[in-house]
C-alpha positions as semicolon CSV with decimal commas, in nm:
position;residue;x (nm);y (nm);z (nm)
1;X;16,879;6,390;9,992
2;X;16,832;6,620;9,697
3;X;16,522;6,641;9,487
4;X;16,482;6,374;9,227
5;X;16,545;6,516;8,884
6;X;16,260;6,475;8,634
7;X;16,319;6,217;8,366
8;X;16,414;6,378;8,033
9;X;16,155;6,340;7,761
10;X;16,398;6,149;7,542
11;X;16,425;5,877;7,811
12;X;16,046;5,836;7,862
13;X;15,907;5,500;7,756
14;X;15,582;5,669;7,640
15;X;15,616;6,025;7,515
16;X;15,383;6,287;7,672
17;X;15,210;6,334;7,340
18;X;15,103;5,969;7,348
19;X;14,919;6,019;7,683
20;X;14,725;6,317;7,551
21;X;14,618;6,130;7,240
22;X;14,494;5,833;7,446
23;X;14,301;6,064;7,677
24;X;14,126;6,244;7,390
25;X;14,028;5,918;7,222
26;X;13,896;5,763;7,546
27;X;13,686;6,069;7,632
28;X;13,543;6,086;7,280
29;X;13,458;5,716;7,277
30;X;13,283;5,745;7,615
31;X;13,089;6,051;7,499
32;X;12,995;5,877;7,174
33;X;12,857;5,571;7,355
34;X;12,667;5,768;7,621
35;X;12,514;6,010;7,372
36;X;12,404;5,719;7,151
37;X;12,236;5,547;7,446
38;X;12,075;5,877;7,548
39;X;11,932;5,932;7,200
40;X;11,782;5,581;7,197
41;X;11,630;5,623;7,544
42;X;11,504;5,978;7,485
43;X;11,331;5,866;7,166
44;X;11,080;5,682;7,384
45;X;11,094;5,913;7,687
46;X;11,082;6,257;7,519
47;X;11,081;6,264;7,138
48;X;10,775;6,046;7,074
49;X;10,566;6,186;7,366
50;X;10,652;6,542;7,260
51;X;10,547;6,470;6,903
52;X;10,215;6,331;7,023
53;X;10,162;6,632;7,251
54;X;10,221;6,877;6,964
55;X;9,972;6,690;6,744
56;X;9,713;6,615;7,015
57;X;9,505;6,928;6,968
58;X;9,454;6,959;7,345
59;X;9,362;7,306;7,467
60;X;9,606;7,446;7,723
61;X;9,321;7,615;7,910
62;X;9,219;7,376;8,190
63;X;8,861;7,269;8,253
64;X;8,724;7,083;8,556
65;X;8,700;6,711;8,622
66;X;8,527;6,522;8,902
67;X;8,614;6,160;8,971
68;X;8,316;5,928;8,930
69;X;8,475;5,582;8,938
70;X;8,810;5,431;9,032
71;X;8,832;5,065;8,933
72;X;9,096;4,805;9,017
73;X;9,129;4,583;8,711
74;X;9,317;4,253;8,700
75;X;9,375;4,282;8,326
76;X;9,334;4,607;8,136
77;X;9,415;4,766;7,803
78;X;9,480;5,107;7,956
79;X;9,567;5,247;8,296
80;X;9,546;5,593;8,448
81;X;9,910;5,584;8,558
82;X;10,204;5,349;8,508
83;X;10,550;5,376;8,661
84;X;10,757;5,285;8,353
85;X;10,675;5,393;7,999
86;X;10,914;5,149;7,832
87;X;10,693;4,856;7,933
88;X;10,335;4,841;7,808
89;X;10,060;4,844;8,072
90;X;9,969;4,486;8,151
91;X;9,830;4,292;8,442
92;X;9,656;4,476;8,725
93;X;9,600;4,850;8,705
94;X;9,369;5,127;8,821
95;X;9,131;5,297;8,580
96;X;8,985;5,634;8,679
97;X;8,675;5,777;8,512
98;X;8,576;6,142;8,549
99;X;8,292;6,382;8,477
100;X;8,415;6,654;8,241
101;X;8,270;7,006;8,238
102;X;8,352;7,366;8,159
103;X;8,472;7,604;8,429
104;X;8,220;7,770;8,659
105;X;8,203;8,128;8,782
106;X;8,459;8,310;8,992
107;X;8,295;8,517;9,266
108;X;8,424;8,793;9,493
109;X;8,241;8,845;9,823
110;X;8,294;9,192;9,968
111;X;8,276;9,338;10,319
112;X;8,264;8,998;10,486
113;X;8,263;8,967;10,864
114;X;8,198;8,698;11,122
115;X;8,359;8,436;10,898
116;X;8,393;8,070;10,991
117;X;8,495;7,746;10,825
118;X;8,449;7,384;10,914
119;X;8,629;7,078;10,781
120;X;8,430;6,757;10,794
121;X;8,690;6,485;10,815
122;X;8,603;6,140;10,690
123;X;8,807;5,822;10,716
124;X;9,169;5,831;10,605
125;X;9,189;5,498;10,425
126;X;9,569;5,501;10,424
127;X;9,625;5,559;10,795
128;X;9,308;5,415;10,949
129;X;9,342;5,112;11,174
130;X;9,250;4,797;10,985
131;X;9,129;4,468;11,130
132;X;9,243;4,159;10,938
133;X;8,993;3,878;10,979
134;X;9,241;3,610;10,870
135;X;9,457;3,717;11,166
136;X;9,157;3,669;11,399
137;X;9,127;4,046;11,455
138;X;8,753;4,056;11,374
139;X;8,632;3,849;11,668
140;X;8,535;4,155;11,876
141;X;8,412;4,397;11,608
142;X;8,137;4,629;11,732
143;X;7,991;4,915;11,528
144;X;7,976;4,997;11,158
145;X;8,263;4,869;10,945
146;X;8,363;4,913;10,582
147;X;8,526;4,585;10,475
148;X;8,720;4,485;10,165
149;X;8,861;4,135;10,111
150;X;8,858;4,054;10,481
151;X;9,010;4,390;10,585
152;X;8,770;4,602;10,793
153;X;8,786;4,971;10,892
154;X;8,574;5,114;11,173
155;X;8,369;5,410;11,044
156;X;8,135;5,439;11,343
157;X;8,283;5,765;11,473
158;X;8,291;5,935;11,132
159;X;7,961;5,824;10,975
160;X;7,606;5,760;11,081
161;X;7,445;5,497;10,860
162;X;7,071;5,446;10,825
163;X;6,954;5,115;10,678
164;X;6,667;4,867;10,691
165;X;6,773;4,530;10,551
166;X;7,074;4,313;10,626
167;X;7,204;3,971;10,520
168;X;7,210;3,675;10,761
169;X;7,472;3,717;11,036
170;X;7,829;3,597;11,001
171;X;8,010;3,491;11,316
172;X;8,366;3,624;11,297
173;X;8,451;3,498;11,645
174;X;8,507;3,146;11,768
175;X;8,713;2,863;11,628
176;X;8,616;2,911;11,262
177;X;8,550;3,284;11,279
178;X;8,856;3,392;11,084
179;X;8,776;3,142;10,808
180;X;8,413;3,253;10,790
181;X;8,507;3,620;10,750
182;X;8,827;3,574;10,549
183;X;8,695;3,760;10,242
184;X;8,398;3,969;10,360
185;X;8,341;4,278;10,147
186;X;8,094;4,563;10,188
187;X;7,935;4,764;10,469
188;X;7,873;4,565;10,788
189;X;7,698;4,626;11,117
190;X;7,878;4,426;11,384
191;X;7,815;4,341;11,749
192;X;8,086;4,153;11,940
193;X;8,216;3,977;11,632
194;X;7,878;3,893;11,478
195;X;7,847;4,094;11,158
196;X;7,554;4,151;10,923
197;X;7,608;4,291;10,575
198;X;7,400;4,604;10,516
199;X;7,191;4,580;10,202
200;X;7,124;4,866;9,968
201;X;6,963;5,110;9,981
202;X;7,131;5,269;10,280
203;X;7,248;5,619;10,365
204;X;7,570;5,704;10,547
205;X;7,620;6,065;10,654
206;X;7,930;6,218;10,804
207;X;7,905;6,309;11,170
208;X;7,993;6,672;11,104
209;X;7,782;6,878;11,343
210;X;7,787;7,213;11,518
211;X;7,839;7,416;11,202
212;X;7,762;7,777;11,304
213;X;7,501;7,928;11,072
214;X;7,377;8,208;11,296
215;X;7,410;8,554;11,137
216;X;7,552;8,403;10,816
217;X;7,425;8,493;10,470
218;X;7,696;8,324;10,261
219;X;7,757;7,948;10,262
220;X;8,008;7,786;10,025
221;X;8,073;7,413;9,999
222;X;8,415;7,296;9,883
223;X;8,470;6,923;9,904
224;X;8,485;6,831;10,273
225;X;8,491;7,197;10,382
226;X;8,222;7,455;10,456
227;X;8,286;7,830;10,448
228;X;8,037;8,069;10,612
229;X;8,035;8,446;10,648
230;X;7,825;8,763;10,665
231;X;7,888;8,955;10,340
232;X;7,736;9,260;10,174
233;X;7,755;9,156;9,808
234;X;7,883;8,905;9,554
235;X;8,052;9,017;9,230
236;X;8,126;8,809;8,921
237;X;8,502;8,854;8,876
238;X;8,482;8,808;8,499
239;X;8,194;9,044;8,416
240;X;8,245;9,274;8,719
241;X;7,869;9,270;8,775
242;X;7,697;9,230;9,110
243;X;7,506;8,902;9,121
244;X;7,381;8,912;9,481
245;X;7,330;9,167;9,756
246;X;7,253;9,135;10,124
247;X;6,951;9,361;10,071
248;X;6,773;9,058;9,928
249;X;6,771;8,918;10,283
250;X;6,850;8,568;10,160
251;X;7,140;8,329;10,203
252;X;7,361;8,272;9,898
253;X;7,491;7,917;9,847
254;X;7,728;7,761;9,594
255;X;7,976;7,478;9,544
256;X;8,328;7,602;9,463
257;X;8,663;7,443;9,383
258;X;8,884;7,681;9,580
259;X;8,810;7,953;9,835
260;X;9,064;8,200;9,971
261;X;9,059;8,516;10,178
262;X;9,232;8,809;10,004
263;X;9,271;9,181;10,062
264;X;8,977;9,244;9,827
265;X;8,749;8,999;10,003
266;X;8,669;8,630;9,981
267;X;8,748;8,489;9,637
268;X;8,572;8,171;9,527
269;X;8,703;7,996;9,214
270;X;8,502;7,769;8,983
271;X;8,163;7,798;9,151
272;X;7,863;7,600;9,025
273;X;7,504;7,543;9,132
274;X;7,450;7,895;9,262
275;X;7,131;7,938;9,465
276;X;6,959;8,141;9,736
277;X;6,797;8,011;10,053
278;X;6,543;8,161;10,288
279;X;6,701;8,250;10,623
280;X;6,417;8,078;10,804
281;X;6,555;7,741;10,688
282;X;6,863;7,784;10,909
283;X;6,904;7,765;11,284
284;X;7,198;7,858;11,503
285;X;7,379;7,529;11,438
286;X;7,346;7,265;11,170
287;X;7,531;6,965;11,025
288;X;7,705;6,896;10,696
289;X;7,444;6,654;10,567
290;X;7,160;6,898;10,624
291;X;7,352;7,179;10,454
292;X;7,406;6,960;10,148
293;X;7,037;6,874;10,149
294;X;6,939;7,241;10,167
295;X;7,173;7,329;9,883
296;X;7,057;7,066;9,636
297;X;6,692;7,015;9,734
298;X;6,555;7,326;9,907
299;X;6,739;7,635;9,783
300;X;6,631;7,813;9,464
301;X;6,883;7,787;9,176
302;X;7,003;8,122;9,038
303;X;7,212;8,079;8,722
304;X;7,329;8,440;8,736
305;X;7,521;8,362;9,056
306;X;7,679;8,042;8,923
307;X;7,568;7,813;8,639
308;X;7,423;7,469;8,699
309;X;7,672;7,187;8,672
310;X;7,463;6,996;8,417
311;X;7,463;7,299;8,188
312;X;7,844;7,296;8,180
313;X;7,882;6,922;8,118
314;X;8,104;6,818;7,826
315;X;8,118;6,444;7,897
316;X;7,953;6,237;8,166
317;X;8,232;5,980;8,169
318;X;8,585;6,018;8,034
319;X;8,904;5,826;8,094
320;X;9,157;6,005;8,311
321;X;9,529;5,962;8,243
322;X;9,818;6,131;8,419
323;X;9,948;6,244;8,076
324;X;9,908;6,146;7,713
325;X;10,120;5,835;7,768
326;X;9,946;5,730;8,088
327;X;10,282;5,670;8,254
328;X;10,588;5,836;8,408
329;X;10,958;5,751;8,396
330;X;11,081;5,904;8,722
331;X;11,043;5,582;8,927
332;X;10,960;5,795;9,234
333;X;10,618;5,645;9,314
334;X;10,443;5,932;9,138
335;X;10,154;5,704;9,045
336;X;10,093;5,614;9,408
337;X;10,044;5,979;9,498
338;X;9,846;6,043;9,179
339;X;9,600;5,762;9,246
340;X;9,568;5,866;9,610
341;X;9,475;6,223;9,513
342;X;9,271;6,172;9,196
343;X;9,119;5,831;9,272
344;X;8,870;5,959;9,532
345;X;8,538;5,848;9,386
346;X;8,323;5,886;9,698
347;X;8,293;5,515;9,774
348;X;8,454;5,577;10,114
349;X;8,184;5,840;10,181
350;X;8,435;6,124;10,152
351;X;8,414;6,402;9,894
352;X;8,502;6,312;9,536
353;X;8,821;6,446;9,383
354;X;8,772;6,769;9,186
355;X;9,062;6,909;8,987
356;X;9,168;7,093;8,667
357;X;9,221;6,874;8,360
358;X;9,281;6,906;7,985
359;X;9,098;6,765;7,685
360;X;9,076;6,775;7,308
361;X;8,747;6,866;7,142
362;X;8,797;6,584;6,894
363;X;8,851;6,324;7,168
364;X;8,644;6,403;7,476
365;X;8,644;6,043;7,596
366;X;8,999;6,093;7,724
367;X;9,138;6,367;7,950
368;X;9,480;6,424;8,104
369;X;9,577;6,571;8,439
370;X;9,913;6,710;8,321
371;X;9,961;6,907;8,001
372;X;10,207;7,193;7,944
373;X;10,322;7,254;7,587
374;X;10,581;7,513;7,693
375;X;10,751;7,269;7,930
376;X;10,722;6,991;7,672
377;X;10,885;7,211;7,406
378;X;11,167;7,311;7,640
379;X;11,235;6,948;7,737
380;X;11,233;6,849;7,370
381;X;11,486;7,120;7,275
382;X;11,726;7,028;7,557
383;X;11,678;6,653;7,514
384;X;11,733;6,672;7,139
385;X;12,020;6,916;7,094
386;X;12,244;6,827;7,391
387;X;12,295;6,455;7,310
388;X;12,292;6,524;6,935
389;X;12,568;6,787;6,960
390;X;12,776;6,563;7,188
391;X;12,725;6,274;6,947
392;X;12,832;6,484;6,646
393;X;13,136;6,640;6,818
394;X;13,264;6,308;6,951
395;X;13,206;6,138;6,616
396;X;13,389;6,410;6,418
397;X;13,675;6,408;6,669
398;X;13,715;6,031;6,641
399;X;13,717;6,053;6,260
400;X;13,977;6,330;6,279
401;X;14,193;6,116;6,509
402;X;14,160;5,821;6,274
403;X;14,282;6,035;5,984
404;X;14,565;6,219;6,159
405;X;14,708;5,971;6,410
406;X;14,957;5,705;6,310
407;X;15,086;5,415;6,518
408;X;15,457;5,364;6,467
409;X;15,662;5,045;6,474
410;X;15,727;5,114;6,842
411;X;15,348;5,092;6,909
412;X;15,331;5,462;6,994
413;X;15,066;5,700;6,857
414;X;15,177;6,022;6,692
415;X;15,006;6,298;6,495
416;X;15,086;6,316;6,125
417;X;15,124;6,672;6,000
418;X;14,925;6,792;5,700
419;X;15,117;6,713;5,382
420;X;15,401;6,556;5,586
421;X;15,456;6,185;5,558
422;X;15,687;6,178;5,861
423;X;15,507;6,157;6,196
424;X;15,558;6,427;6,456
425;X;15,754;6,256;6,733
426;X;15,906;6,350;7,065
427;X;16,273;6,449;7,095
428;X;16,375;6,114;7,229
429;X;16,209;5,942;6,939
430;X;16,396;6,162;6,689
431;X;16,733;6,097;6,850
432;X;16,674;5,725;6,862
433;X;16,566;5,732;6,498
434;X;16,886;5,916;6,396
435;X;17,090;5,675;6,600
436;X;16,928;5,377;6,437
437;X;16,996;5,517;6,091
438;X;17,364;5,594;6,162
439;X;17,645;5,353;6,116
440;X;17,750;5,379;6,480
441;X;17,458;5,187;6,611
442;X;17,658;4,884;6,723
443;X;17,710;4,712;6,392
444;X;17,355;4,731;6,266
445;X;17,460;4,955;5,979
446;X;17,755;4,732;5,883
447;X;17,527;4,431;5,874
448;X;17,291;4,608;5,638
449;X;17,579;4,720;5,420
450;X;17,713;4,366;5,419
451;X;17,380;4,237;5,297
């Protein structure tokens, strides 16, 4: 069989020009609707937040924040992070309060040898094994447990707690044990399912021992980590002046945000509470609790090494928000990770969260964890011009089509030429029109003439 011949244009039911016109109109209508919806959505998601960021007066130079409290509120007017900005924060939320201060010193330790570091792990609240009393899992508890609403975590291996007074015992075993302990909250000392709540004051120290301090003259604390080394000098990276030398025959101590080993030496960022300690206070091995005690109670503060934290304080308690809106629109559980990282307030006996943050001098009672005017400006430019241009182009095109396209008696769309009253039609349409106007069209012309 031969190839099927294409249908001549004059025999097409819908001329090709009609298909192109329909396609252009459909695309423009779709673009018009989508760009309109985008502009409405971006007004809340980008335009308004960007305007507030530009007017906020927040300094782009970060300062330091330390979490002091993380509260779970059943009803709150503000929250540190919400997952959807289009709905106002309501119901339960988490409120994080922080201590706000200026940045500390940046130190460079030179010619360091015999370095060591120790990480003192606490309890991972997310992955730790939990005993649910309502499920009768508390009947054999033995040791020290941190309980919350009937959910208990064993902290015996990670912490050593010293206390004097306890409440009357609660029997979590037996027939009514799970009912008795269904909502226990606090720190408990348990023995075979019989638990006593530990009263304040008490002291729980991490079981972080065997920290090597022999032949070390530099000790830096950074959260749950301890860095030790034998160095020759310490230099202030900003002033380039030497602030300590091994010739003093004393141990330098400080608390720093970040510590890294570079080609120049050991760099310590944002150091506070600089001090020196007599070498006789140290033995070959020590523990984390004793080091912390030596740093804050025994060593001699030296402000030249690193300023005291209280001298840098801007606000003792400020509200922490993930950004100026206190919410995100990504719907990717960002708030869960944010609260996990920044909500460490030390209540689980681990180190408190310490991180860079941003504030406005006119409103120190509120700080934000994320602030970048350059990124905000770039997002505003893209979010404003792209949908606006698409909206304008599609709108102008639709108006042009409305002015230049005519629907004929045969229900077909055709362009009307400028200054030409007759529509531009396909060849088939022209032939059919001529045929209809002639007198040979099967009597139609004679009928008209007869009328």
